[in-house]
Tab-separated table of C-alpha atoms and ligand atoms in Angstrom:
chain	number	residue	atom	x	y	z
A	190	MET	CA	174.627	133.186	36.329
A	191	PRO	CA	175.246	129.529	35.368
A	192	GLY	CA	178.606	128.673	33.794
A	193	LYS	CA	178.821	124.916	33.517
A	194	PRO	CA	179.435	123.083	30.214
A	195	VAL	CA	176.433	122.070	28.112
A	196	LEU	CA	175.239	118.548	28.874
A	197	VAL	CA	172.779	116.333	27.035
A	198	GLN	CA	169.879	115.502	29.310
A	199	GLU	CA	169.209	111.802	29.246
A	200	LEU	CA	165.441	112.197	29.155
A	201	ASP	CA	164.755	110.235	25.975
A	202	SER	CA	164.307	106.506	25.753
A	203	VAL	CA	165.674	106.514	22.173
A	204	HIS	CA	168.920	108.313	21.308
A	205	PRO	CA	167.980	111.806	19.972
A	206	SER	CA	169.991	111.449	16.749
A	207	GLU	CA	167.933	108.342	15.940
A	208	SER	CA	164.580	109.595	17.234
A	209	LEU	CA	164.784	112.784	15.160
A	210	ALA	CA	165.466	111.114	11.807
A	211	GLY	CA	162.507	111.607	9.456
A	212	ARG	CA	160.649	113.926	11.852
A	213	ASP	CA	159.193	117.396	11.199
A	214	LEU	CA	159.933	120.647	13.022
A	215	CYS	CA	156.698	122.659	12.919
A	216	SER	CA	157.108	123.929	16.489
A	217	VAL	CA	160.242	124.000	18.602
A	218	ALA	CA	158.170	122.024	21.120
A	219	ASP	CA	158.158	119.130	18.650
A	220	LEU	CA	161.545	118.464	20.288
A	221	THR	CA	161.904	116.945	23.747
A	222	PRO	CA	164.405	118.613	26.073
A	223	GLY	CA	166.871	115.814	25.301
A	224	GLU	CA	166.431	116.217	21.530
A	225	LEU	CA	166.900	119.977	21.782
A	226	HIS	CA	170.050	119.568	23.890
A	227	ALA	CA	171.417	117.053	21.369
A	228	THR	CA	170.649	119.359	18.429
A	229	LEU	CA	172.375	122.250	20.191
A	230	GLN	CA	175.359	120.106	21.065
A	231	LEU	CA	175.662	119.089	17.397
A	232	ALA	CA	175.331	122.762	16.355
A	233	HIS	CA	178.329	123.673	18.543
A	234	GLN	CA	180.289	120.768	17.060
A	235	VAL	CA	179.403	121.700	13.464
A	236	LYS	CA	180.491	125.275	14.154
A	237	ARG	CA	183.835	124.097	15.630
A	238	GLU	CA	184.565	121.444	12.979
A	239	PRO	CA	182.721	122.301	9.739
A	240	ALA	CA	185.087	120.172	7.620
A	241	GLU	CA	183.971	117.042	9.499
A	242	PHE	CA	180.469	117.496	8.065
A	243	ARG	CA	181.438	118.690	4.556
A	244	TRP	CA	179.742	115.792	2.732
A	245	ALA	CA	177.378	114.589	5.453
A	246	LEU	CA	174.327	115.419	3.285
A	247	ASP	CA	175.927	114.628	-0.079
A	248	ALA	CA	173.444	115.183	-2.930
A	249	LYS	CA	170.469	115.731	-0.598
A	250	GLN	CA	167.922	118.140	-2.070
A	251	MET	CA	166.072	120.760	-0.016
A	252	VAL	CA	163.156	122.795	-1.359
A	253	MET	CA	162.229	126.131	0.232
A	254	PHE	CA	158.763	127.636	-0.316
A	255	PHE	CA	158.696	131.200	1.059
A	256	GLU	CA	155.490	133.284	1.173
A	257	LYS	CA	157.328	136.099	2.996
A	258	ALA	CA	160.570	138.026	2.517
A	259	SER	CA	163.804	136.753	4.059
A	260	LEU	CA	167.505	137.546	4.231
A	261	ARG	CA	168.895	135.472	7.115
A	262	THR	CA	166.658	132.406	6.969
A	263	ARG	CA	166.973	131.923	3.230
A	264	LEU	CA	170.737	132.449	3.101
A	265	THR	CA	171.541	130.427	6.207
A	266	PHE	CA	169.470	127.458	5.027
A	267	GLU	CA	171.084	127.641	1.584
A	268	THR	CA	174.643	128.003	2.890
A	269	ALA	CA	173.968	125.257	5.441
A	270	ILE	CA	172.839	122.638	2.918
A	271	ASN	CA	175.446	123.694	0.325
A	272	THR	CA	178.321	123.263	2.775
A	273	LEU	CA	176.976	119.858	3.862
A	274	GLY	CA	177.171	118.619	0.263
A	275	GLY	CA	173.502	119.046	-0.632
A	276	ALA	CA	171.618	121.639	-2.660
A	277	ALA	CA	168.691	124.027	-2.230
A	278	VAL	CA	165.883	124.916	-4.628
A	279	PHE	CA	164.204	128.201	-3.646
A	280	VAL	CA	160.592	128.826	-4.677
A	281	ASP	CA	159.342	132.396	-4.263
A	282	GLN	CA	155.716	132.190	-3.088
A	283	THR	CA	155.424	135.859	-2.150
A	284	GLN	CA	153.058	136.513	-5.088
A	285	SER	CA	150.862	133.408	-4.712
A	286	PRO	CA	150.221	131.724	-1.359
A	287	LEU	CA	150.844	127.993	-1.096
A	288	GLY	CA	147.674	126.021	-1.729
A	289	GLU	CA	146.248	128.517	-4.233
A	290	ARG	CA	147.275	126.777	-7.487
A	291	GLU	CA	146.962	123.262	-6.096
A	292	SER	CA	146.293	121.758	-2.700
A	293	ILE	CA	149.015	121.502	-0.052
A	294	ALA	CA	148.451	117.736	-0.021
A	295	ASP	CA	149.089	117.478	-3.773
A	296	ILE	CA	152.186	119.677	-3.522
A	297	ALA	CA	153.468	117.369	-0.773
A	298	ARG	CA	152.784	114.217	-2.827
A	299	ASN	CA	154.770	115.651	-5.749
A	300	VAL	CA	157.648	117.249	-3.899
A	301	GLU	CA	158.419	114.227	-1.704
A	302	ARG	CA	159.298	112.293	-4.887
A	303	TRP	CA	162.128	114.739	-5.694
A	304	VAL	CA	163.566	116.162	-2.478
A	305	GLN	CA	164.604	114.964	0.964
A	306	VAL	CA	163.443	117.963	3.048
A	307	ILE	CA	160.874	120.775	2.726
A	308	VAL	CA	161.395	124.202	4.331
A	309	LEU	CA	158.417	126.562	4.569
A	310	ARG	CA	157.960	130.238	5.466
A	311	THR	CA	154.251	130.999	5.582
A	312	TYR	CA	151.527	133.208	6.981
A	313	ALA	CA	149.201	130.458	8.219
A	314	HIS	CA	150.813	127.966	10.587
A	315	ASP	CA	148.295	125.390	9.327
A	316	THR	CA	150.017	125.463	5.936
A	317	ILE	CA	153.110	124.039	7.636
A	318	THR	CA	151.305	121.412	9.701
A	319	GLU	CA	149.268	120.364	6.659
A	320	MET	CA	152.426	119.957	4.565
A	321	ALA	CA	153.929	117.931	7.421
A	322	GLN	CA	150.808	115.766	7.555
A	323	TYR	CA	150.978	114.837	3.873
A	324	ALA	CA	154.711	114.855	3.066
A	325	SER	CA	156.697	111.725	3.838
A	326	VAL	CA	159.922	113.782	4.102
A	327	PRO	CA	160.772	116.150	6.985
A	328	VAL	CA	159.097	119.584	6.964
A	329	ILE	CA	160.783	122.520	8.722
A	330	ASN	CA	159.050	125.714	9.843
A	331	ALA	CA	161.188	128.643	8.681
A	332	LEU	CA	158.684	131.095	10.258
A	333	SER	CA	154.921	131.171	10.385
A	334	ASP	CA	152.580	133.648	12.043
A	335	LEU	CA	152.679	131.377	15.113
A	336	GLU	CA	156.329	130.357	15.522
A	337	HIS	CA	159.940	130.785	14.418
A	338	PRO	CA	161.609	127.684	15.848
A	339	CYS	CA	164.897	127.822	13.874
A	340	GLN	CA	165.466	131.339	15.164
A	341	ALA	CA	164.958	130.326	18.777
A	342	ILE	CA	167.301	127.337	18.501
A	343	ALA	CA	170.081	129.577	17.112
A	344	ASP	CA	169.389	132.178	19.807
A	345	PHE	CA	169.753	129.729	22.654
A	346	MET	CA	172.886	128.334	20.981
A	347	THR	CA	174.237	131.902	21.160
A	348	LEU	CA	173.365	132.093	24.849
A	349	GLN	CA	175.018	128.731	25.552
A	350	GLU	CA	178.225	130.036	23.927
A	351	ARG	CA	178.219	132.977	26.314
A	352	PHE	CA	176.805	131.472	29.486
A	353	GLY	CA	177.122	127.665	29.289
A	354	ASN	CA	174.287	125.657	30.812
A	355	LEU	CA	171.138	127.798	30.836
A	356	ARG	CA	169.311	126.068	33.674
A	357	GLY	CA	168.155	128.903	35.956
A	358	PHE	CA	169.133	131.586	33.414
A	359	ASN	CA	166.928	134.717	33.429
A	360	PHE	CA	165.724	135.306	29.863
A	361	THR	CA	163.505	138.324	29.158
A	362	TYR	CA	161.557	139.167	26.026
A	363	VAL	CA	160.101	142.679	25.706
A	364	GLY	CA	157.681	143.773	22.980
A	365	ASP	CA	155.010	142.041	20.907
A	366	GLY	CA	153.937	138.547	21.996
A	367	ASN	CA	154.506	137.275	18.461
A	368	ASN	CA	155.864	134.235	16.593
A	369	VAL	CA	159.451	134.839	17.758
A	370	CYS	CA	158.278	135.343	21.341
A	371	HIS	CA	156.322	132.053	21.216
A	372	SER	CA	159.305	129.985	20.077
A	373	LEU	CA	161.641	131.685	22.567
A	374	MET	CA	159.275	130.956	25.477
A	375	LEU	CA	159.027	127.301	24.515
A	376	THR	CA	162.794	126.979	23.987
A	377	ALA	CA	163.604	128.632	27.303
A	378	ALA	CA	161.218	126.243	29.049
A	379	LEU	CA	162.694	123.197	27.283
A	380	LEU	CA	166.178	124.222	28.474
A	381	GLY	CA	165.122	125.014	32.046
A	382	ALA	CA	165.695	128.763	31.668
A	383	HIS	CA	163.317	131.202	33.361
A	384	CYS	CA	161.396	133.298	30.843
A	385	THR	CA	159.795	136.667	31.548
A	386	VAL	CA	157.724	138.307	28.823
A	387	GLY	CA	156.870	142.010	29.035
A	388	THR	CA	154.187	143.175	26.604
A	389	PRO	CA	151.501	145.844	26.413
A	390	ARG	CA	148.037	144.666	27.442
A	391	ASN	CA	146.315	142.986	24.467
A	392	TYR	CA	149.692	142.042	22.934
A	393	ALA	CA	150.556	139.129	25.221
A	394	PRO	CA	151.662	135.823	23.708
A	395	LYS	CA	148.861	133.369	22.878
A	396	ALA	CA	147.373	131.741	25.961
A	397	ASP	CA	147.730	128.193	24.623
A	398	ILE	CA	151.454	128.687	23.930
A	399	VAL	CA	151.922	130.188	27.400
A	400	ALA	CA	150.157	127.159	28.896
A	401	GLN	CA	152.319	124.810	26.828
A	402	ALA	CA	155.524	126.614	27.884
A	403	ARG	CA	154.422	126.482	31.526
A	404	ALA	CA	153.708	122.754	31.281
A	405	ILE	CA	157.225	122.184	29.909
A	406	ALA	CA	158.728	124.531	32.513
A	407	ASN	CA	157.049	122.497	35.260
A	408	VAL	CA	159.063	119.493	34.102
A	409	THR	CA	162.383	121.298	33.555
A	410	GLY	CA	162.128	123.365	36.754
A	411	SER	CA	161.774	126.877	35.342
A	412	HIS	CA	159.161	129.635	35.367
A	413	VAL	CA	157.290	131.512	32.649
A	414	THR	CA	156.131	134.947	33.817
A	415	LEU	CA	154.031	137.507	31.948
A	416	VAL	CA	154.098	141.194	32.928
A	417	ASN	CA	153.055	144.515	31.420
A	418	ASP	CA	155.703	146.723	33.040
A	419	PRO	CA	158.877	146.779	30.888
A	420	ILE	CA	161.100	147.740	33.811
A	421	ALA	CA	159.782	144.866	35.950
A	422	ALA	CA	160.302	142.558	32.956
A	423	VAL	CA	164.013	143.290	32.602
A	424	LYS	CA	164.899	143.333	36.323
A	425	ASP	CA	167.779	140.868	36.928
A	426	ALA	CA	167.619	139.703	33.296
A	427	ASP	CA	170.709	137.945	31.892
A	428	ALA	CA	169.424	138.508	28.340
A	429	ILE	CA	166.976	141.051	26.930
A	430	TYR	CA	165.385	140.186	23.603
A	431	THR	CA	163.083	142.258	21.449
A	432	ASP	CA	161.548	142.046	17.977
A	433	VAL	CA	159.618	144.394	15.705
A	434	CYS	CA	156.207	145.434	17.000
A	435	THR	CA	154.611	144.896	13.561
A	436	SER	CA	155.462	141.558	12.019
A	437	MET	CA	155.221	140.672	8.343
A	438	GLY	CA	151.545	140.775	7.382
A	439	GLN	CA	150.673	143.365	10.078
A	440	GLU	CA	152.124	146.402	8.300
A	441	HIS	CA	148.679	148.060	8.190
A	442	GLU	CA	148.746	148.227	12.018
A	443	ALA	CA	152.109	150.037	12.227
A	444	THR	CA	150.704	153.507	12.979
A	445	LYS	CA	148.345	152.191	15.648
A	446	ARG	CA	150.999	150.065	17.309
A	447	ALA	CA	153.910	152.556	17.391
A	448	PRO	CA	152.710	154.606	20.414
A	449	ILE	CA	151.540	151.501	22.298
A	450	PHE	CA	155.002	149.934	22.050
A	451	LYS	CA	157.017	153.108	22.719
A	452	PRO	CA	157.464	152.390	26.471
A	453	TYR	CA	158.843	148.951	25.539
A	454	GLN	CA	161.724	150.310	23.461
A	455	VAL	CA	165.019	148.720	24.499
A	456	ASN	CA	167.297	151.691	25.124
A	457	GLU	CA	170.243	152.312	27.439
A	458	ALA	CA	167.916	153.309	30.294
A	459	LEU	CA	165.996	150.012	30.076
A	460	MET	CA	169.230	147.994	29.729
A	461	GLY	CA	170.368	149.711	32.935
A	462	HIS	CA	167.701	147.808	34.898
A	463	ALA	CA	169.023	144.396	33.803
A	464	SER	CA	171.999	142.460	35.131
A	465	PRO	CA	175.244	144.352	34.305
A	466	ASN	CA	176.413	141.337	32.240
A	467	ALA	CA	173.153	141.080	30.304
A	468	VAL	CA	173.291	140.646	26.539
A	469	PHE	CA	170.945	142.299	24.067
A	470	MET	CA	169.293	140.094	21.430
A	471	HIS	CA	167.155	140.648	18.335
A	472	CYS	CA	166.228	138.250	15.538
A	473	LEU	CA	166.631	141.022	12.924
A	474	PRO	CA	165.656	142.802	10.793
A	475	ALA	CA	165.408	145.618	13.347
A	476	HIS	CA	163.472	148.810	12.974
A	477	ARG	CA	166.267	151.025	14.258
A	478	ASN	CA	165.237	153.527	16.942
A	479	ALA	CA	161.751	152.020	17.105
A	480	GLU	CA	161.846	148.845	19.242
A	481	VAL	CA	165.596	149.284	19.941
A	482	THR	CA	167.957	152.248	19.812
A	483	ASP	CA	171.124	152.329	17.716
A	484	ALA	CA	173.137	152.694	20.938
A	485	VAL	CA	171.907	149.312	22.211
A	486	LEU	CA	171.812	147.498	18.871
A	487	ASP	CA	175.376	148.564	18.044
A	488	GLY	CA	176.575	148.621	21.661
A	489	PRO	CA	178.918	146.292	23.556
A	490	GLN	CA	176.111	144.145	25.021
A	491	SER	CA	174.590	143.343	21.629
A	492	VAL	CA	175.023	139.798	20.261
A	493	VAL	CA	172.697	140.195	17.286
A	494	PHE	CA	175.239	139.254	14.633
A	495	ASP	CA	176.349	136.181	16.602
A	496	GLN	CA	172.678	135.167	16.559
A	497	ALA	CA	172.573	135.710	12.790
A	498	GLU	CA	175.734	133.643	12.272
A	499	ASN	CA	174.428	130.845	14.467
A	500	ARG	CA	171.302	130.488	12.329
A	501	MET	CA	173.532	128.675	9.833
A	502	HIS	CA	175.222	126.362	12.350
A	503	ALA	CA	171.984	125.535	14.159
A	504	GLN	CA	170.175	124.765	10.898
A	505	LYS	CA	173.050	122.538	9.798
A	506	ALA	CA	172.559	120.567	13.007
A	507	LEU	CA	168.813	120.412	12.474
A	508	LEU	CA	169.174	119.211	8.878
A	509	LEU	CA	171.693	116.568	9.973
A	510	MET	CA	169.358	115.344	12.708
A	511	LEU	CA	166.159	115.275	10.632
A	512	LEU	CA	167.917	113.646	7.674
A	513	GLY	CA	169.389	110.942	9.885
A	514	ALA	CA	173.021	112.097	9.630
A	515	GLY	CA	173.355	113.358	13.203
A	516	GLY	CA	175.699	110.537	14.230
A	517	LYS	CA	176.052	110.151	17.986
A	518	ALA	CA	175.605	113.821	18.798
B	274	CP	N1	165.543	136.592	11.600
B	274	CP	C1	165.042	136.217	10.412
B	274	CP	O1	164.313	135.235	10.275
B	274	CP	O2	165.444	137.022	9.383
B	274	CP	P1	164.854	136.956	7.902
B	274	CP	O3	163.430	137.392	7.963
B	274	CP	O4	165.736	137.905	7.118
B	274	CP	O5	164.968	135.546	7.397
B	275	NVA	N1	158.208	138.741	14.039
B	275	NVA	C1	158.885	139.018	12.795
B	275	NVA	C2	160.124	138.198	12.697
B	275	NVA	C3	160.931	138.404	11.435
B	275	NVA	C4	162.147	137.553	11.400
B	275	NVA	C5	157.941	138.742	11.636
B	275	NVA	O1	157.231	137.724	11.684
B	275	NVA	O2	157.894	139.525	10.702
């Protein structure tokens, strides 16, 4: 298990804090390895020294359009911007999808006149990329059907706190090859961590994301492995991660999916096949005693509430970087 301090990889020609200013985060793979390392390093610093950043985004305005429910993402974005001196405006889009009343392009052309950053939680990933295409201010993906990049950044921040440098780390995801799985695979690859994904047949992550993660892993020196056997997936794992087997928008499939995912439940028996020091991770909300048992979720190996806390610190770092206030992180 690696235990060295976190280092910024000098892979970028431009300093990450400068190269990220004004950019969007639609996918976690919008970041180079160097930019991701720099964002994580700033997240650790912001967590250690919050007072240093108290007014770093003074008076900056952030709008949040959410088509889906949220506890953690909404509150951590709001607390993040508030404690950096800025403010959030939340727009509940759960009753009317973005683009229905007026086009995404027209929303972008209005909103960019009033705010400095746009945060979106959507069904269609294209809604986020379209907003990014038309808005002149940074757009952040706060979860789409394809990815959940802010979650994955906070999760790997949590792993760095526990394990230091993650090069060669054995990260395992078990369950549905969904949005969270996609962002975790890409993040692991960017950081040089090995990623094993164990899913039922027909529930594997999307082939183009797997190919993208493998292309990144080729550069950073890690491996992305897909398996169907949950026990093989967790063998020698340093971290075991799972998520719900029916994501938001798939509720109608819950009855069909439950038996298919039963063998993938993370319970004490499955944890017993991992490294003895392995941590258990979940983005939350969890369906208790479905994809994970209470004993594991509430047990000594669980870091789920550290992950939830780190959403706020990681998003502070991201906002600082994208709004050009990242300093020399
Ligand atoms: N993990 C996560 O994104 O939680 P919310 O859906 O509550 O925001
Ligand atoms: N995969 C889940 C994550 C929730 C944070 C969903 O999309 O509903």
